[in-house]
CSV table of C-alpha atoms in Angstrom, one decimal:
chain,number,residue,atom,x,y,z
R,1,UNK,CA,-1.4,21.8,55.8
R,2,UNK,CA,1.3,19.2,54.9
R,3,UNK,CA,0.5,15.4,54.4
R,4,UNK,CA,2.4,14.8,57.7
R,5,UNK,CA,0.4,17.1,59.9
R,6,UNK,CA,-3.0,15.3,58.5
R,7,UNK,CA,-2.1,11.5,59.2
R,8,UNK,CA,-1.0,12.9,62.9
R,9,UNK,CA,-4.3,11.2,64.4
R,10,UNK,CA,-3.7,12.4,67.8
R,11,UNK,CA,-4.0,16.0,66.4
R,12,UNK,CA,-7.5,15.1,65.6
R,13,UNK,CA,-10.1,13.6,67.8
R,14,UNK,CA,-12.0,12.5,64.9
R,15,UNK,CA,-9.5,11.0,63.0
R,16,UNK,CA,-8.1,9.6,66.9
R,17,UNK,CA,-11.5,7.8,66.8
R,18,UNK,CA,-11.8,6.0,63.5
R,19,UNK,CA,-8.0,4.8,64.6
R,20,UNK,CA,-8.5,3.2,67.1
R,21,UNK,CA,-11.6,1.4,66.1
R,22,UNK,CA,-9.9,0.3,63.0
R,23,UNK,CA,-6.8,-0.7,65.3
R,24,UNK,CA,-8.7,-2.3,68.1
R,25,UNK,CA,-7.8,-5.8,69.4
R,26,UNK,CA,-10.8,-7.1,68.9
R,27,UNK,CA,-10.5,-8.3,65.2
R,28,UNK,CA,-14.1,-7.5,64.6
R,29,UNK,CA,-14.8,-8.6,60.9
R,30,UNK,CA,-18.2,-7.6,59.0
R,31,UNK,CA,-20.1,-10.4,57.2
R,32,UNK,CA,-22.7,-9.7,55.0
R,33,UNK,CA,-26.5,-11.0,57.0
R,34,UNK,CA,-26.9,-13.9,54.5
R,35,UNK,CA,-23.5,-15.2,55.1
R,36,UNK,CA,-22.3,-16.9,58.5
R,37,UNK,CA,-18.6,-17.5,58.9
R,38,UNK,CA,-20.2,-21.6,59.1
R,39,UNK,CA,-20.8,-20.8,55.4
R,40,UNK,CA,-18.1,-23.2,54.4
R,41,UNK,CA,-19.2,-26.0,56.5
R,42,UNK,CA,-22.9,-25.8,55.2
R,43,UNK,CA,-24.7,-28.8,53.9
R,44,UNK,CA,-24.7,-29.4,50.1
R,45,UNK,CA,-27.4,-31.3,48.0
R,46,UNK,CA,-26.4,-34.7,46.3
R,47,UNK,CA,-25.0,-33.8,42.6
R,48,UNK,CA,-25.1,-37.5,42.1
R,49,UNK,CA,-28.8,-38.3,41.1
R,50,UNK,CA,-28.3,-42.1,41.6
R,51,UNK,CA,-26.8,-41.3,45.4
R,52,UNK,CA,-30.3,-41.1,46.5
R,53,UNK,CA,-30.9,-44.5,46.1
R,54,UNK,CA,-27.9,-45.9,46.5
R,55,UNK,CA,-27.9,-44.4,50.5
R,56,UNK,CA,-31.3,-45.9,50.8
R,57,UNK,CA,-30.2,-49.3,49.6
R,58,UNK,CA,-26.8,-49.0,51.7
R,59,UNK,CA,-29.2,-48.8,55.1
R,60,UNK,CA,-31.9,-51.5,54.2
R,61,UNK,CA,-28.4,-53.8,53.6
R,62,UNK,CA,-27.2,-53.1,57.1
R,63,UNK,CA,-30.1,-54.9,58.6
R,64,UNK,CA,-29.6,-53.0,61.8
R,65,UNK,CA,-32.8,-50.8,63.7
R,66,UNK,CA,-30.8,-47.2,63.7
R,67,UNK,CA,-30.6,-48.1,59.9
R,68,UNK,CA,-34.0,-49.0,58.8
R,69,UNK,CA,-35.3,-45.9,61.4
R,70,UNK,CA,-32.3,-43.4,59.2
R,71,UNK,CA,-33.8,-45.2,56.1
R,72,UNK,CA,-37.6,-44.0,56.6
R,73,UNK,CA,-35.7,-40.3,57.7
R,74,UNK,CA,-34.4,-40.3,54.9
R,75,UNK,CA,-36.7,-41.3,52.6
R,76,UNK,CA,-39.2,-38.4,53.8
R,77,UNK,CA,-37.1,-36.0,53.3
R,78,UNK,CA,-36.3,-36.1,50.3
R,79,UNK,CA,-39.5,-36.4,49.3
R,80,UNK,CA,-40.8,-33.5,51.7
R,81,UNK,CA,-38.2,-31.2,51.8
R,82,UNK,CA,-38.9,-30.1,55.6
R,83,UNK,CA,-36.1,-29.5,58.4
R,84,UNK,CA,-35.4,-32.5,60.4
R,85,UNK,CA,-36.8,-31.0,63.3
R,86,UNK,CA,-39.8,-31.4,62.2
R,87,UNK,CA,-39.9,-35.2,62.1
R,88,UNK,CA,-37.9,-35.4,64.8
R,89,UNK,CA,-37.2,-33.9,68.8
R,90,UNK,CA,-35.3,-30.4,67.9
R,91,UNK,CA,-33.3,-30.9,71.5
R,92,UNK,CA,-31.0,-28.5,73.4
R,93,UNK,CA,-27.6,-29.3,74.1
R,94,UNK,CA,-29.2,-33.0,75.4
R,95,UNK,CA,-31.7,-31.3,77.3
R,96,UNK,CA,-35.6,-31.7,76.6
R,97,UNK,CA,-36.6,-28.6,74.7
R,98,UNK,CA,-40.3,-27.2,76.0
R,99,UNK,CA,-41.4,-27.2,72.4
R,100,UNK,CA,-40.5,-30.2,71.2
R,101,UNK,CA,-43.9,-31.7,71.9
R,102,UNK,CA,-45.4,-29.8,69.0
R,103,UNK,CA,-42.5,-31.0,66.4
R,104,UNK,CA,-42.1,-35.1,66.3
R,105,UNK,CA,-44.0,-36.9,64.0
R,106,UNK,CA,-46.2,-39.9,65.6
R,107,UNK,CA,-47.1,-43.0,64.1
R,108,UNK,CA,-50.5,-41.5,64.0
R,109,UNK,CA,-49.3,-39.5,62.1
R,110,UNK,CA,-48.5,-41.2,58.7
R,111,UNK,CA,-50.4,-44.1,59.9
R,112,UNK,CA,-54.6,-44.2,60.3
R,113,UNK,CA,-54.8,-47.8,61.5
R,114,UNK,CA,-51.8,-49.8,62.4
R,115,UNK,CA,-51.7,-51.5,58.5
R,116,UNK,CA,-53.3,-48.7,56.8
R,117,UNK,CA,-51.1,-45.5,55.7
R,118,UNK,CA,-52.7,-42.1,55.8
R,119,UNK,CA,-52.8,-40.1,52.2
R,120,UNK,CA,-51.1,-36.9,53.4
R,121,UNK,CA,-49.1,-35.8,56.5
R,122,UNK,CA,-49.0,-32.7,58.0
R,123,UNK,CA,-45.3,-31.7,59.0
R,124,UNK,CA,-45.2,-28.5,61.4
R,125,UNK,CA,-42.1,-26.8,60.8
R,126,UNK,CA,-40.5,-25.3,64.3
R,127,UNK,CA,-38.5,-22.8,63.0
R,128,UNK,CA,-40.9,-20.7,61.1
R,129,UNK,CA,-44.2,-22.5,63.4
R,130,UNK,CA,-45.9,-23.2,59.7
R,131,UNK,CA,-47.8,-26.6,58.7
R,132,UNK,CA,-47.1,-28.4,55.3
R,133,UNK,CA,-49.2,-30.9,54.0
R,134,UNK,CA,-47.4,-33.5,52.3
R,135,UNK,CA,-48.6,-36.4,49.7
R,136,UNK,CA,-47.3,-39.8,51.2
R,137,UNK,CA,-45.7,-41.1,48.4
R,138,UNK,CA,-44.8,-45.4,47.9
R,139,UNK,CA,-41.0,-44.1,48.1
R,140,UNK,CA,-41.7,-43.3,51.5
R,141,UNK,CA,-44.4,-45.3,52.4
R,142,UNK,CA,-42.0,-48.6,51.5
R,143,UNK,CA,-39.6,-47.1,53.4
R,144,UNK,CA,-41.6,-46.2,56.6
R,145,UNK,CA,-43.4,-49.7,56.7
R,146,UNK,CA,-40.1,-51.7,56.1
R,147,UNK,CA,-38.8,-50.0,59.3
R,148,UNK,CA,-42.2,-50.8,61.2
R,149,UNK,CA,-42.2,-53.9,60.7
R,150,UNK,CA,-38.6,-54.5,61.5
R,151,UNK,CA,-37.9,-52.7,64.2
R,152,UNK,CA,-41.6,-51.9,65.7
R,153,UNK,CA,-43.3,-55.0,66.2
R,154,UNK,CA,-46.1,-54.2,68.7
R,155,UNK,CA,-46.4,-50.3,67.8
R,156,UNK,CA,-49.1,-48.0,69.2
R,157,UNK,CA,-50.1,-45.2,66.9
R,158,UNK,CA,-49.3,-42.8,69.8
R,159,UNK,CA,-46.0,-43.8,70.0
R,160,UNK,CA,-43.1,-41.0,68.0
R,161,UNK,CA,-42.7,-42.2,64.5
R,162,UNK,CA,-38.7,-42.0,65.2
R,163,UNK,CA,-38.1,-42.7,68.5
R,164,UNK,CA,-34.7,-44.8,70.5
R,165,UNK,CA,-34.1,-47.9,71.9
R,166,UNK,CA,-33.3,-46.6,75.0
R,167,UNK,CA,-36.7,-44.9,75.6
R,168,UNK,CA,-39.1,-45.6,73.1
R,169,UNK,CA,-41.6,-43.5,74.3
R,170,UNK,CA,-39.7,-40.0,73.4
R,171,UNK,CA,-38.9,-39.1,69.8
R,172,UNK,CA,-34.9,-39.3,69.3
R,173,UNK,CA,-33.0,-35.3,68.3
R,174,UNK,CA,-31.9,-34.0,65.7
R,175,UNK,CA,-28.1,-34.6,66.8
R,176,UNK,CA,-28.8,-38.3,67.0
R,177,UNK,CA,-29.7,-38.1,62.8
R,178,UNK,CA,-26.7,-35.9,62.0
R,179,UNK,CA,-24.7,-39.0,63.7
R,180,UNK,CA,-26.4,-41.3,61.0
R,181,UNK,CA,-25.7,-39.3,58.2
R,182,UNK,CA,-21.8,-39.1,59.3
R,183,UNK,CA,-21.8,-43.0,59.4
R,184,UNK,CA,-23.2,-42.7,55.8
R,185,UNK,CA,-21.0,-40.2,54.9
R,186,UNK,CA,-18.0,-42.3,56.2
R,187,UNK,CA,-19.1,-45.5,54.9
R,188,UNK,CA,-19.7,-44.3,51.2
R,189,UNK,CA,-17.0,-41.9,50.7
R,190,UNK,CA,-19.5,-39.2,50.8
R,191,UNK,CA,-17.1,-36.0,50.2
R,192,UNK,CA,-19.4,-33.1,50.2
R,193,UNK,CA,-21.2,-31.8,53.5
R,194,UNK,CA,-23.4,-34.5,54.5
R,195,UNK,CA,-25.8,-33.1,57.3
R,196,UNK,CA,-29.3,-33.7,58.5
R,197,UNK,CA,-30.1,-30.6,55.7
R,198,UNK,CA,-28.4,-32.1,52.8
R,199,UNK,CA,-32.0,-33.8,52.8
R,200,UNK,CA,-34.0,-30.6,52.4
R,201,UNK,CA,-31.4,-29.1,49.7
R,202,UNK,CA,-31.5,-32.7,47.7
R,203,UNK,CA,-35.3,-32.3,47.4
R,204,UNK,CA,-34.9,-28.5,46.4
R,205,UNK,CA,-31.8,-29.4,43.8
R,206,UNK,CA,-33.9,-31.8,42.1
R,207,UNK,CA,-37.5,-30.1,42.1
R,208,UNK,CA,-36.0,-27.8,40.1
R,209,UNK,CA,-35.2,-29.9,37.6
R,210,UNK,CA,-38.8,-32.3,38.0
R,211,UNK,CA,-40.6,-28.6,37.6
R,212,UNK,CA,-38.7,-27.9,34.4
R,213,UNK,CA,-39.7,-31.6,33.0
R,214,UNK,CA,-42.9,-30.9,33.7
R,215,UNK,CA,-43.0,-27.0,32.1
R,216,UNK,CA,-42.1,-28.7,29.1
R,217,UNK,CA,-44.6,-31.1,29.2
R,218,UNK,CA,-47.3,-28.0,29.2
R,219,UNK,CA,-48.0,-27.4,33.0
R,220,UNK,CA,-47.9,-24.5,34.3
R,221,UNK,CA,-45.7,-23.5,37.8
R,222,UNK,CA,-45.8,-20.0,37.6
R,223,UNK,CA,-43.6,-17.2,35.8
R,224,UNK,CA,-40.8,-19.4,33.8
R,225,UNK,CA,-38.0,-17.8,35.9
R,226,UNK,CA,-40.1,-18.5,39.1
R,227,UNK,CA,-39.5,-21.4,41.3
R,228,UNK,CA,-41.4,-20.5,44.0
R,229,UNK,CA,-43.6,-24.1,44.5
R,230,UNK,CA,-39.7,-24.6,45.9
R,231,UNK,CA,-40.3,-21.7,48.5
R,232,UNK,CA,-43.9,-22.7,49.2
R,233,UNK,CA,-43.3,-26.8,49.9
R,234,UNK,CA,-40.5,-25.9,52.1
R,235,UNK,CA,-42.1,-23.5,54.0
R,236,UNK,CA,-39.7,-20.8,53.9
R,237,UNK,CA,-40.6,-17.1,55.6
R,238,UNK,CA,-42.7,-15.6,52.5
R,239,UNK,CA,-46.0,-14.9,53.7
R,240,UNK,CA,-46.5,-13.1,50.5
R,241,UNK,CA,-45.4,-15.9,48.4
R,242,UNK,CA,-47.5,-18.5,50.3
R,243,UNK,CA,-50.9,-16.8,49.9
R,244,UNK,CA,-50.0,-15.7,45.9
R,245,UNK,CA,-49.9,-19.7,45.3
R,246,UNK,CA,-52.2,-20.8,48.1
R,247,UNK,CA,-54.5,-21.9,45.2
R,248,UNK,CA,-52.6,-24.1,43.5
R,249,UNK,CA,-49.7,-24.9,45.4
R,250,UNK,CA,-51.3,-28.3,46.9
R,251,UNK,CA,-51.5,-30.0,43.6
R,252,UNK,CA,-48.5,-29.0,41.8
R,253,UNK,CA,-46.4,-29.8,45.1
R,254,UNK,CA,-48.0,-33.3,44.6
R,255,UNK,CA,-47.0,-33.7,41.1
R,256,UNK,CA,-43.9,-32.8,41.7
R,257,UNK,CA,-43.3,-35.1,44.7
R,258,UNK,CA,-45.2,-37.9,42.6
R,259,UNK,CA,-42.3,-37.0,40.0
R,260,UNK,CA,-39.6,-36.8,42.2
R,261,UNK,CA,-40.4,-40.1,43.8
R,262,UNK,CA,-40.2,-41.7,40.3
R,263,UNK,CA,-37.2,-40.1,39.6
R,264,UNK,CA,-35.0,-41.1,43.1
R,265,UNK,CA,-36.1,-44.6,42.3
R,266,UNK,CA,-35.1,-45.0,38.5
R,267,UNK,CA,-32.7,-41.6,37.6
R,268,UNK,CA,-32.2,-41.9,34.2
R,269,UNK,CA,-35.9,-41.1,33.8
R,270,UNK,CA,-34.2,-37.5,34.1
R,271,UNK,CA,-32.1,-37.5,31.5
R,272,UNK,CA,-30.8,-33.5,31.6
R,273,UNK,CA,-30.0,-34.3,35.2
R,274,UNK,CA,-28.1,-37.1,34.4
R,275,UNK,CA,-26.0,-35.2,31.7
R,276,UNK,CA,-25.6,-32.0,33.9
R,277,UNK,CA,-24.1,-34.3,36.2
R,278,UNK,CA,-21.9,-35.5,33.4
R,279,UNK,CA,-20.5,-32.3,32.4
R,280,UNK,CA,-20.1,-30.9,36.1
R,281,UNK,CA,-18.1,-33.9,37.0
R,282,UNK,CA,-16.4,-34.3,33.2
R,283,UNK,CA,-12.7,-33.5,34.4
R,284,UNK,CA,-12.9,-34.7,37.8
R,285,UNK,CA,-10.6,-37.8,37.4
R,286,UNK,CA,-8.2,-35.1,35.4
R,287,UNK,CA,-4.9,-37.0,36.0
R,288,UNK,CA,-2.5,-34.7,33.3
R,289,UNK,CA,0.6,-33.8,34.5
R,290,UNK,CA,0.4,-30.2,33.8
R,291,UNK,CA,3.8,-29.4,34.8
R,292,UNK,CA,5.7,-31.9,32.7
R,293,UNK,CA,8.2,-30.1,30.4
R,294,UNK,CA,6.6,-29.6,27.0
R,295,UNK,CA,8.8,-30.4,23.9
């Protein structure tokens, strides 16, 4: 049969078929399941370890309420690592979502009398409908108190922790953050992705590092390729994972959030994080003209 007579597709039904569907208008493309076409638009964590504080102190200068109310956002979750949803209304296209009363953090919260801060918090997560306990650490607490005091004279603990001007009795979305963060973003030059999220990835890009300083200090997190406490503190889907550290995954998530509060406030206490940053960043003002005529 000549070469010809096979690449005659209407010849063959078959053939016909797998023609057409690689011909059809529709432009289907395949992406892999852990890649989304939004992939490039994605949030990214800080690289710069002293950009931490530097947003925090950029908001408390403002002296404005949506400021000191981003300030105390952000300040938790850094610490905590959790989705914004879960500190704040998740919201549907503006509409009230049905679940949202099981997500928002209340003053009652963080808070056991009105001047008296709880130890932990429990943050429920509304994507994977898991609870995370989380040490209140004076990075935060500063932070949350700061914004109670300026902008919530009067409170009631059963009031949201985050709530707007415009009705102070309902917690503000998660949309009304994200337009924060782009004021941030705008404001300081910020040129990565600079989303609600950046806060969770900031808080897993530099546990990894606070777990390392403390491996080499002696304690123990696990296997040395395993950075699961990670996995566990931000409540991701492992089941599995989550009852395998169940029995120590309380205290180490506390040291490491004790750490990591040390470390947003004074940077160079990590000092490999502070040279990685160095060396990633070590040709980034690269002004050679590498097309000029060589003699």
């Amino acid at each position: 049969m000549s070469l010809n007579a096979l690449c005659d597709v209407d010849n063959y039904p078959i053939t016909r078929k797998v023609y057409d569907f690689h011909s059809s208008s529709k432009n289907t493309i395949a992406f892999p399941s852990s890649c989304k076409r939004s992939a490039s638009k994605a949030a990214q964590p800080l690289q710069d370890p002293y950009m931490v504080k530097r947003i925090s102190d950029y908001l408390v200068s403002l002296d404005k309420p949506w400021a000191y109310r981003m300030n105390a956002i952000w300040c938790l979750g850094v610490i905590a690592g959790c989705r914004a949803s879960a500190m704040v209304r998740h919201g549907k296209d503006g509409r009230i979502d049905p679940d949202d009363d099981y997500t928002p953090m209340y003053i009652r919260d963080v808070l056991s009398t009105p001047t008296k801060f709880k130890e932990r918090i429990v943050l429920h997560e509304r994507k994977t409908g898991k609870e995370s306990s989380i040490l209140l650490v004076p990075f935060v607490k500063e932070a949350i108190a700061l914004y109670l005091k300026k902008c919530r004279p009067g409170f009631k603990l059963s009031e949201p922790l985050f709530n707007g001007r415009e009705a102070p009795y309902q917690a503000i979305e998660v949309r009304t953050v994200n337009n924060d963060m782009a004021k941030i973003k705008k404001a300081l030059n910020i040129q990565t992705n600079f989303t609600s999220h950046t806060m969770r990835k900031t808080f897993a890009h530099y546990s990894a590092a606070i777990i390392m300083k403390l491996r080499q200090e002696g304690l123990e997190f696990g296997s040395e390729n395993d950075l699961s406490i990670i996995n566990v503190s931000t409540c991701h889907y492992d089941k599995k994972l989550t009852r395998h550290y169940a029995g120590w995954s309380t205290e180490m998530a506390d040291a490491a959030r004790n750490e990591l509060s040390k470390y947003f406030e004074a940077p160079q206490t990590l000092p490999q994080v502070t040279r990685l940053h160095e060396l990633a960043t070590q040709f980034q003002d690269d002004d050679t003209d590498y097309f000029e005529e060589q003699i």
